[in-house]
Amino acid sequence: MTCLSYPELCEPLLPDSVRHDEQDGVTVLLLQGELSAAFQPILWMQEGTLLGYEGLIRGPQGSPLHAPDHLFEAARARDLGVQVEYRACRVVIQRFVALNLPGRLFLNISPMALLHMADGALSLAALLAESGLDPTRLVIEITEQNPGGCCSSLGPAATRLRARGVQFAIDDLGAGSSNLGRWLELRPEFIKTDKIFTAGIQNDLLRQQVLRSVCDIATVAGAVVVAEGVETLDELACVAGLGVACAQGYYIERPAAEPARTRWSELTASLAQRRIADSRGGLDTDPSHEGAEGRALQLLRRMPCVSPTLPNEAVFDLFRRHPEWYTLPVVDEDEPVGMLTRASLIERFSLPYQRELYGPKPCRLFMDAAPLIVDMHTPLMTLSRWLAEAEGHGLVNDFIITGRGRYLGIGASQDLLQALNRLQLRAAQHANPLTQLPGNVPIDRRIQRFLADGQTFVVCYADLDHFKPFNDVFGYRCGDDVIQLLGRVLSVHTDAGQDFLGHIGGDDFILLFRSPDWQARCEAMLDDFSLGMTRLLDETGRAAAGGYEAEDRQGRRRRYDLPTLSLGAVSVEPGAYQSRHQIAQAASEAKAQAKKQHGPCLYVEQRRPNPSFAAHAGSQAV
């Protein structure tokens, strides 16, 4: 391990109380001991590219201060917290530059230290200039090393650093003092969620809901979410499915003094294989809901099970003592092998001599040896279809829920129907009230899912030209008719099995095409909408050649063009874009180019973005 030491910093950083008094051994270690840096990668999950590294500090080797928590705790106890943090920042930045590491550097700084480093003697800008690190590559992670402490607003300090290109992140959101209030104050570009939410998230609906809510808020705030503490492939797959853009943790790579120049294709291949396996196992996208919610796990009822060797008489006694039980799973070494029902057993025992003959015999004789068994990740829509199609079962019977083939509990059909109803209500909440098409939240989730799956698709932004004067002249009711007409036209030419149509609001729509003939579909949309507008205007009795006549705001009679449809299309290939925010920007730019053309227009962006998502170099209009 290469360590960096800067004893020349000690004298100017020493407070008078320490400089002129006898220093204890810990103080000497804090201000003169060697500090070393380690780096842990942060990964864009959808295409397996590197976002950057979090820079971590280690105290003097072999001393009680080697662990960073002990280092900063001792520093704060001696009123040297800011000075030691400055030393740590200098070591991390210079080592990052010396290693020539790619991507951004995420640097941990406490609020109090940030106030001192924004300018003055401990200037972070001067430190960046000294090291040669471009400020646009630095992301300051606001930590809460002293939760009990209080400091003034970070707004002015953050503004000065942002003016130089520095970005910000909230560290460990959900732990300690890293809360939503800091988010509102700082408006960071990145949100790093605490590892407590990631641990075992694939089996915990509450953790999933918390992380999903963070992603929804981040979408509104324009921030990128980073899930910390990812330690297994299951956790990585789950957070990716929830819409999280980036991940960090031991499963990706442990912190290292000299990080390996890893090619992340193997990890993303594992993630893709997991998604393919999930899809084949019934984990394909639930059309009523994206992500990990809406799975069989949320229906789980913990239910005791019985061995297949248990006598029928003992099973009967269990049903008698527990009148609320209607079914009993039969499990052999954690593997479900059948289901016993109260009604079936009572019916058999009611026949002459059946109880005497079969009471002592093992219950495997009377169990249903082919019950419906579903994995906990099975989508609810898929489960309801299986129940409806299951011969001899139907929606009146319970089913067994497993995790990796092991028995977990049972699910009830009544709970399934209630859960489906809740999903439908939630989908309605996110739908546009005028067209009933999915709104912004489902649009973002579908784009994120396509990205995470590594799919190639075309995003198309649909917008109307000359709509505002039409709405002003004919009124909002007629304007709503135009928007509904547009929604119907887009829907007719969208393949519901492959494509996705969402309504952003007003006259703005988003289409996500996977249909190979998407361009022909767009051209049909342009023609059909123009025809529909002509018919709609004919009904008003105010039609003119290619438009309509009305008075403007000055009372003068003038001619207006009919609203026409503009479509801006961008092809999205794996690795071309890093987030849904970049895709939205590219689609908006394509739509703006389409609107520059006179009349109906499909504008297709031809060139791929460069790695930094710079300007597009060429396009064509159709």
PDB file of C-alpha atoms in Angstrom, residues 436-620:
ATOM      1  CA  GLN A 436     -56.126   7.562 -18.977  1.00  0.00           C
ATOM      2  CA  LEU A 437     -52.679   6.813 -20.393  1.00  0.00           C
ATOM      3  CA  PRO A 438     -49.728   6.196 -18.033  1.00  0.00           C
ATOM      4  CA  GLY A 439     -48.208   9.396 -16.654  1.00  0.00           C
ATOM      5  CA  ASN A 440     -44.707  10.493 -15.713  1.00  0.00           C
ATOM      6  CA  VAL A 441     -43.962   7.919 -13.006  1.00  0.00           C
ATOM      7  CA  PRO A 442     -44.830   4.848 -15.147  1.00  0.00           C
ATOM      8  CA  ILE A 443     -42.993   6.402 -18.107  1.00  0.00           C
ATOM      9  CA  ASP A 444     -39.813   6.838 -16.057  1.00  0.00           C
ATOM     10  CA  ARG A 445     -40.076   3.325 -14.640  1.00  0.00           C
ATOM     11  CA  ARG A 446     -40.557   1.758 -18.072  1.00  0.00           C
ATOM     12  CA  ILE A 447     -37.545   3.633 -19.505  1.00  0.00           C
ATOM     13  CA  GLN A 448     -35.463   2.603 -16.508  1.00  0.00           C
ATOM     14  CA  ARG A 449     -36.561  -1.014 -16.936  1.00  0.00           C
ATOM     15  CA  PHE A 450     -35.632  -1.010 -20.640  1.00  0.00           C
ATOM     16  CA  LEU A 451     -32.234   0.451 -19.762  1.00  0.00           C
ATOM     17  CA  ALA A 452     -31.614  -2.040 -16.966  1.00  0.00           C
ATOM     18  CA  ASP A 453     -32.570  -4.927 -19.261  1.00  0.00           C
ATOM     19  CA  GLY A 454     -30.087  -3.713 -21.882  1.00  0.00           C
ATOM     20  CA  GLN A 455     -32.812  -3.499 -24.512  1.00  0.00           C
ATOM     21  CA  THR A 456     -32.628  -1.580 -27.766  1.00  0.00           C
ATOM     22  CA  PHE A 457     -35.628   0.696 -28.235  1.00  0.00           C
ATOM     23  CA  VAL A 458     -36.691   3.971 -29.812  1.00  0.00           C
ATOM     24  CA  VAL A 459     -37.993   6.827 -27.692  1.00  0.00           C
ATOM     25  CA  CYS A 460     -40.309   9.165 -29.580  1.00  0.00           C
ATOM     26  CA  TYR A 461     -41.523  12.529 -28.255  1.00  0.00           C
ATOM     27  CA  ALA A 462     -44.915  13.568 -29.699  1.00  0.00           C
ATOM     28  CA  ASP A 463     -46.006  17.204 -29.557  1.00  0.00           C
ATOM     29  CA  LEU A 464     -48.517  19.422 -31.390  1.00  0.00           C
ATOM     30  CA  ASP A 465     -47.724  22.528 -33.418  1.00  0.00           C
ATOM     31  CA  HIS A 466     -50.072  25.561 -33.365  1.00  0.00           C
ATOM     32  CA  PHE A 467     -52.068  24.068 -30.487  1.00  0.00           C
ATOM     33  CA  LYS A 468     -52.171  27.129 -28.235  1.00  0.00           C
ATOM     34  CA  PRO A 469     -53.978  29.468 -30.682  1.00  0.00           C
ATOM     35  CA  PHE A 470     -56.435  26.662 -31.489  1.00  0.00           C
ATOM     36  CA  ASN A 471     -57.131  26.192 -27.784  1.00  0.00           C
ATOM     37  CA  ASP A 472     -57.545  29.958 -27.307  1.00  0.00           C
ATOM     38  CA  VAL A 473     -59.966  30.293 -30.216  1.00  0.00           C
ATOM     39  CA  PHE A 474     -62.111  27.189 -29.742  1.00  0.00           C
ATOM     40  CA  GLY A 475     -61.891  26.827 -25.977  1.00  0.00           C
ATOM     41  CA  TYR A 476     -60.499  24.231 -23.603  1.00  0.00           C
ATOM     42  CA  ARG A 477     -63.277  21.727 -24.340  1.00  0.00           C
ATOM     43  CA  CYS A 478     -62.380  21.567 -28.000  1.00  0.00           C
ATOM     44  CA  GLY A 479     -58.698  21.566 -27.025  1.00  0.00           C
ATOM     45  CA  ASP A 480     -59.328  18.494 -24.860  1.00  0.00           C
ATOM     46  CA  ASP A 481     -60.956  16.832 -27.860  1.00  0.00           C
ATOM     47  CA  VAL A 482     -57.774  17.416 -29.852  1.00  0.00           C
ATOM     48  CA  ILE A 483     -55.610  15.878 -27.120  1.00  0.00           C
ATOM     49  CA  GLN A 484     -57.920  12.882 -26.860  1.00  0.00           C
ATOM     50  CA  LEU A 485     -57.819  12.528 -30.640  1.00  0.00           C
ATOM     51  CA  LEU A 486     -54.023  12.503 -30.499  1.00  0.00           C
ATOM     52  CA  GLY A 487     -54.083   9.880 -27.749  1.00  0.00           C
ATOM     53  CA  ARG A 488     -56.361   7.625 -29.817  1.00  0.00           C
ATOM     54  CA  VAL A 489     -54.233   8.008 -32.960  1.00  0.00           C
ATOM     55  CA  LEU A 490     -51.040   7.158 -31.093  1.00  0.00           C
ATOM     56  CA  SER A 491     -52.682   4.193 -29.385  1.00  0.00           C
ATOM     57  CA  VAL A 492     -54.030   2.735 -32.642  1.00  0.00           C
ATOM     58  CA  HIS A 493     -50.545   2.623 -34.157  1.00  0.00           C
ATOM     59  CA  THR A 494     -48.780   1.323 -31.040  1.00  0.00           C
ATOM     60  CA  ASP A 495     -48.269  -2.407 -30.525  1.00  0.00           C
ATOM     61  CA  ALA A 496     -49.349  -2.950 -26.915  1.00  0.00           C
ATOM     62  CA  GLY A 497     -47.395  -6.202 -26.777  1.00  0.00           C
ATOM     63  CA  GLN A 498     -44.049  -4.560 -27.618  1.00  0.00           C
ATOM     64  CA  ASP A 499     -44.377  -0.797 -27.307  1.00  0.00           C
ATOM     65  CA  PHE A 500     -45.346   1.672 -24.590  1.00  0.00           C
ATOM     66  CA  LEU A 501     -47.361   4.886 -24.801  1.00  0.00           C
ATOM     67  CA  GLY A 502     -47.415   7.485 -22.044  1.00  0.00           C
ATOM     68  CA  HIS A 503     -48.958  10.929 -21.630  1.00  0.00           C
ATOM     69  CA  ILE A 504     -46.633  13.486 -20.021  1.00  0.00           C
ATOM     70  CA  GLY A 505     -49.307  16.178 -19.885  1.00  0.00           C
ATOM     71  CA  GLY A 506     -51.009  18.708 -22.128  1.00  0.00           C
ATOM     72  CA  ASP A 507     -50.225  17.860 -25.755  1.00  0.00           C
ATOM     73  CA  ASP A 508     -46.953  16.040 -24.904  1.00  0.00           C
ATOM     74  CA  PHE A 509     -46.760  12.231 -25.273  1.00  0.00           C
ATOM     75  CA  ILE A 510     -43.921   9.696 -25.097  1.00  0.00           C
ATOM     76  CA  LEU A 511     -43.714   6.494 -27.135  1.00  0.00           C
ATOM     77  CA  LEU A 512     -41.210   3.715 -26.487  1.00  0.00           C
ATOM     78  CA  PHE A 513     -40.962   1.519 -29.564  1.00  0.00           C
ATOM     79  CA  ARG A 514     -39.597  -2.004 -29.787  1.00  0.00           C
ATOM     80  CA  SER A 515     -41.581  -2.736 -32.956  1.00  0.00           C
ATOM     81  CA  PRO A 516     -39.201  -3.090 -35.932  1.00  0.00           C
ATOM     82  CA  ASP A 517     -41.622  -1.117 -38.139  1.00  0.00           C
ATOM     83  CA  TRP A 518     -41.785   1.832 -35.747  1.00  0.00           C
ATOM     84  CA  GLN A 519     -40.981   4.383 -38.458  1.00  0.00           C
ATOM     85  CA  ALA A 520     -43.923   3.281 -40.616  1.00  0.00           C
ATOM     86  CA  ARG A 521     -46.126   3.489 -37.527  1.00  0.00           C
ATOM     87  CA  CYS A 522     -44.987   7.068 -36.923  1.00  0.00           C
ATOM     88  CA  GLU A 523     -45.753   8.078 -40.490  1.00  0.00           C
ATOM     89  CA  ALA A 524     -49.240   6.593 -40.143  1.00  0.00           C
ATOM     90  CA  MET A 525     -49.709   8.621 -36.945  1.00  0.00           C
ATOM     91  CA  LEU A 526     -48.839  11.831 -38.786  1.00  0.00           C
ATOM     92  CA  ASP A 527     -51.347  11.126 -41.575  1.00  0.00           C
ATOM     93  CA  ASP A 528     -54.164   9.962 -39.312  1.00  0.00           C
ATOM     94  CA  PHE A 529     -53.876  12.906 -36.955  1.00  0.00           C
ATOM     95  CA  SER A 530     -53.987  15.414 -39.815  1.00  0.00           C
ATOM     96  CA  LEU A 531     -57.070  13.690 -41.206  1.00  0.00           C
ATOM     97  CA  GLY A 532     -58.686  13.637 -37.766  1.00  0.00           C
ATOM     98  CA  MET A 533     -58.045  17.353 -37.267  1.00  0.00           C
ATOM     99  CA  THR A 534     -59.687  18.178 -40.597  1.00  0.00           C
ATOM    100  CA  ARG A 535     -62.785  16.232 -39.598  1.00  0.00           C
ATOM    101  CA  LEU A 536     -62.849  17.829 -36.164  1.00  0.00           C
ATOM    102  CA  LEU A 537     -62.677  21.320 -37.634  1.00  0.00           C
ATOM    103  CA  ASP A 538     -65.394  20.497 -40.178  1.00  0.00           C
ATOM    104  CA  GLU A 539     -67.706  19.782 -37.243  1.00  0.00           C
ATOM    105  CA  THR A 540     -67.210  23.326 -35.953  1.00  0.00           C
ATOM    106  CA  GLY A 541     -68.284  24.870 -39.280  1.00  0.00           C
ATOM    107  CA  ARG A 542     -65.268  27.186 -39.278  1.00  0.00           C
ATOM    108  CA  ALA A 543     -62.980  25.279 -41.655  1.00  0.00           C
ATOM    109  CA  ALA A 544     -60.839  27.043 -44.249  1.00  0.00           C
ATOM    110  CA  ALA A 545     -58.315  25.704 -46.734  1.00  0.00           C
ATOM    111  CA  GLY A 546     -55.780  23.961 -44.533  1.00  0.00           C
ATOM    112  CA  GLY A 547     -56.760  25.914 -41.440  1.00  0.00           C
ATOM    113  CA  TYR A 548     -59.343  28.174 -39.876  1.00  0.00           C
ATOM    114  CA  GLU A 549     -60.166  31.868 -39.526  1.00  0.00           C
ATOM    115  CA  ALA A 550     -60.656  33.728 -36.273  1.00  0.00           C
ATOM    116  CA  GLU A 551     -60.072  37.077 -34.642  1.00  0.00           C
ATOM    117  CA  ASP A 552     -56.772  37.633 -32.889  1.00  0.00           C
ATOM    118  CA  ARG A 553     -56.409  39.525 -29.623  1.00  0.00           C
ATOM    119  CA  GLN A 554     -56.437  42.841 -31.463  1.00  0.00           C
ATOM    120  CA  GLY A 555     -59.794  42.006 -33.054  1.00  0.00           C
ATOM    121  CA  ARG A 556     -58.343  41.503 -36.521  1.00  0.00           C
ATOM    122  CA  ARG A 557     -59.493  38.630 -38.689  1.00  0.00           C
ATOM    123  CA  ARG A 558     -56.668  36.256 -39.553  1.00  0.00           C
ATOM    124  CA  ARG A 559     -56.012  32.728 -40.714  1.00  0.00           C
ATOM    125  CA  TYR A 560     -54.457  30.085 -38.472  1.00  0.00           C
ATOM    126  CA  ASP A 561     -52.873  26.781 -39.381  1.00  0.00           C
ATOM    127  CA  LEU A 562     -54.429  23.615 -38.047  1.00  0.00           C
ATOM    128  CA  PRO A 563     -52.550  21.838 -35.253  1.00  0.00           C
ATOM    129  CA  THR A 564     -50.141  19.321 -36.748  1.00  0.00           C
ATOM    130  CA  LEU A 565     -48.147  16.525 -35.164  1.00  0.00           C
ATOM    131  CA  SER A 566     -44.377  16.620 -34.677  1.00  0.00           C
ATOM    132  CA  LEU A 567     -42.421  13.507 -33.665  1.00  0.00           C
ATOM    133  CA  GLY A 568     -38.820  13.507 -32.484  1.00  0.00           C
ATOM    134  CA  ALA A 569     -37.272  10.008 -32.366  1.00  0.00           C
ATOM    135  CA  VAL A 570     -34.037   8.787 -30.783  1.00  0.00           C
ATOM    136  CA  SER A 571     -32.698   5.237 -30.982  1.00  0.00           C
ATOM    137  CA  VAL A 572     -31.454   3.946 -27.615  1.00  0.00           C
ATOM    138  CA  GLU A 573     -28.913   1.144 -27.745  1.00  0.00           C
ATOM    139  CA  PRO A 574     -27.259  -0.579 -24.758  1.00  0.00           C
ATOM    140  CA  GLY A 575     -24.568   1.650 -23.305  1.00  0.00           C
ATOM    141  CA  ALA A 576     -25.459   4.698 -25.407  1.00  0.00           C
ATOM    142  CA  TYR A 577     -27.171   6.539 -22.534  1.00  0.00           C
ATOM    143  CA  GLN A 578     -26.463   6.379 -18.831  1.00  0.00           C
ATOM    144  CA  SER A 579     -29.812   7.433 -17.386  1.00  0.00           C
ATOM    145  CA  ARG A 580     -33.407   8.208 -18.211  1.00  0.00           C
ATOM    146  CA  HIS A 581     -32.612  11.901 -17.720  1.00  0.00           C
ATOM    147  CA  GLN A 582     -30.210  11.838 -20.675  1.00  0.00           C
ATOM    148  CA  ILE A 583     -32.796  10.023 -22.791  1.00  0.00           C
ATOM    149  CA  ALA A 584     -35.426  12.634 -21.927  1.00  0.00           C
ATOM    150  CA  GLN A 585     -33.019  15.402 -22.924  1.00  0.00           C
ATOM    151  CA  ALA A 586     -32.164  13.720 -26.238  1.00  0.00           C
ATOM    152  CA  ALA A 587     -35.859  13.164 -27.036  1.00  0.00           C
ATOM    153  CA  SER A 588     -36.670  16.801 -26.222  1.00  0.00           C
ATOM    154  CA  GLU A 589     -33.927  17.996 -28.554  1.00  0.00           C
ATOM    155  CA  ALA A 590     -35.208  15.744 -31.351  1.00  0.00           C
ATOM    156  CA  LYS A 591     -38.748  17.039 -30.804  1.00  0.00           C
ATOM    157  CA  ALA A 592     -37.498  20.635 -30.969  1.00  0.00           C
ATOM    158  CA  GLN A 593     -35.882  19.893 -34.341  1.00  0.00           C
ATOM    159  CA  ALA A 594     -39.126  18.346 -35.609  1.00  0.00           C
ATOM    160  CA  LYS A 595     -41.110  21.435 -34.625  1.00  0.00           C
ATOM    161  CA  LYS A 596     -38.816  23.615 -36.745  1.00  0.00           C
ATOM    162  CA  GLN A 597     -40.203  21.931 -39.862  1.00  0.00           C
ATOM    163  CA  HIS A 598     -43.427  23.198 -41.396  1.00  0.00           C
ATOM    164  CA  GLY A 599     -46.332  20.752 -41.169  1.00  0.00           C
ATOM    165  CA  PRO A 600     -46.380  17.183 -39.880  1.00  0.00           C
ATOM    166  CA  CYS A 601     -42.848  15.923 -39.322  1.00  0.00           C
ATOM    167  CA  LEU A 602     -40.942  12.899 -38.059  1.00  0.00           C
ATOM    168  CA  TYR A 603     -37.406  13.885 -37.081  1.00  0.00           C
ATOM    169  CA  VAL A 604     -35.031  10.951 -36.516  1.00  0.00           C
ATOM    170  CA  GLU A 605     -31.801  11.513 -34.627  1.00  0.00           C
ATOM    171  CA  GLN A 606     -29.138   9.594 -36.538  1.00  0.00           C
ATOM    172  CA  ARG A 607     -25.927   9.837 -34.559  1.00  0.00           C
ATOM    173  CA  ARG A 608     -25.052   8.134 -31.301  1.00  0.00           C
ATOM    174  CA  PRO A 609     -24.110  10.281 -28.303  1.00  0.00           C
ATOM    175  CA  ASN A 610     -20.471  10.343 -27.292  1.00  0.00           C
ATOM    176  CA  PRO A 611     -19.508   8.986 -23.835  1.00  0.00           C
ATOM    177  CA  SER A 612     -19.997  12.387 -22.219  1.00  0.00           C
ATOM    178  CA  PHE A 613     -23.380  12.815 -23.882  1.00  0.00           C
ATOM    179  CA  ALA A 614     -22.243  15.821 -25.864  1.00  0.00           C
ATOM    180  CA  ALA A 615     -23.993  17.487 -28.736  1.00  0.00           C
ATOM    181  CA  HIS A 616     -25.441  15.378 -31.520  1.00  0.00           C
ATOM    182  CA  ALA A 617     -23.537  15.760 -34.752  1.00  0.00           C
ATOM    183  CA  GLY A 618     -26.099  14.843 -37.370  1.00  0.00           C
ATOM    184  CA  SER A 619     -29.775  14.115 -37.945  1.00  0.00           C
ATOM    185  CA  GLN A 620     -32.377  13.882 -40.615  1.00  0.00           C
TER     186      GLN A 620
END
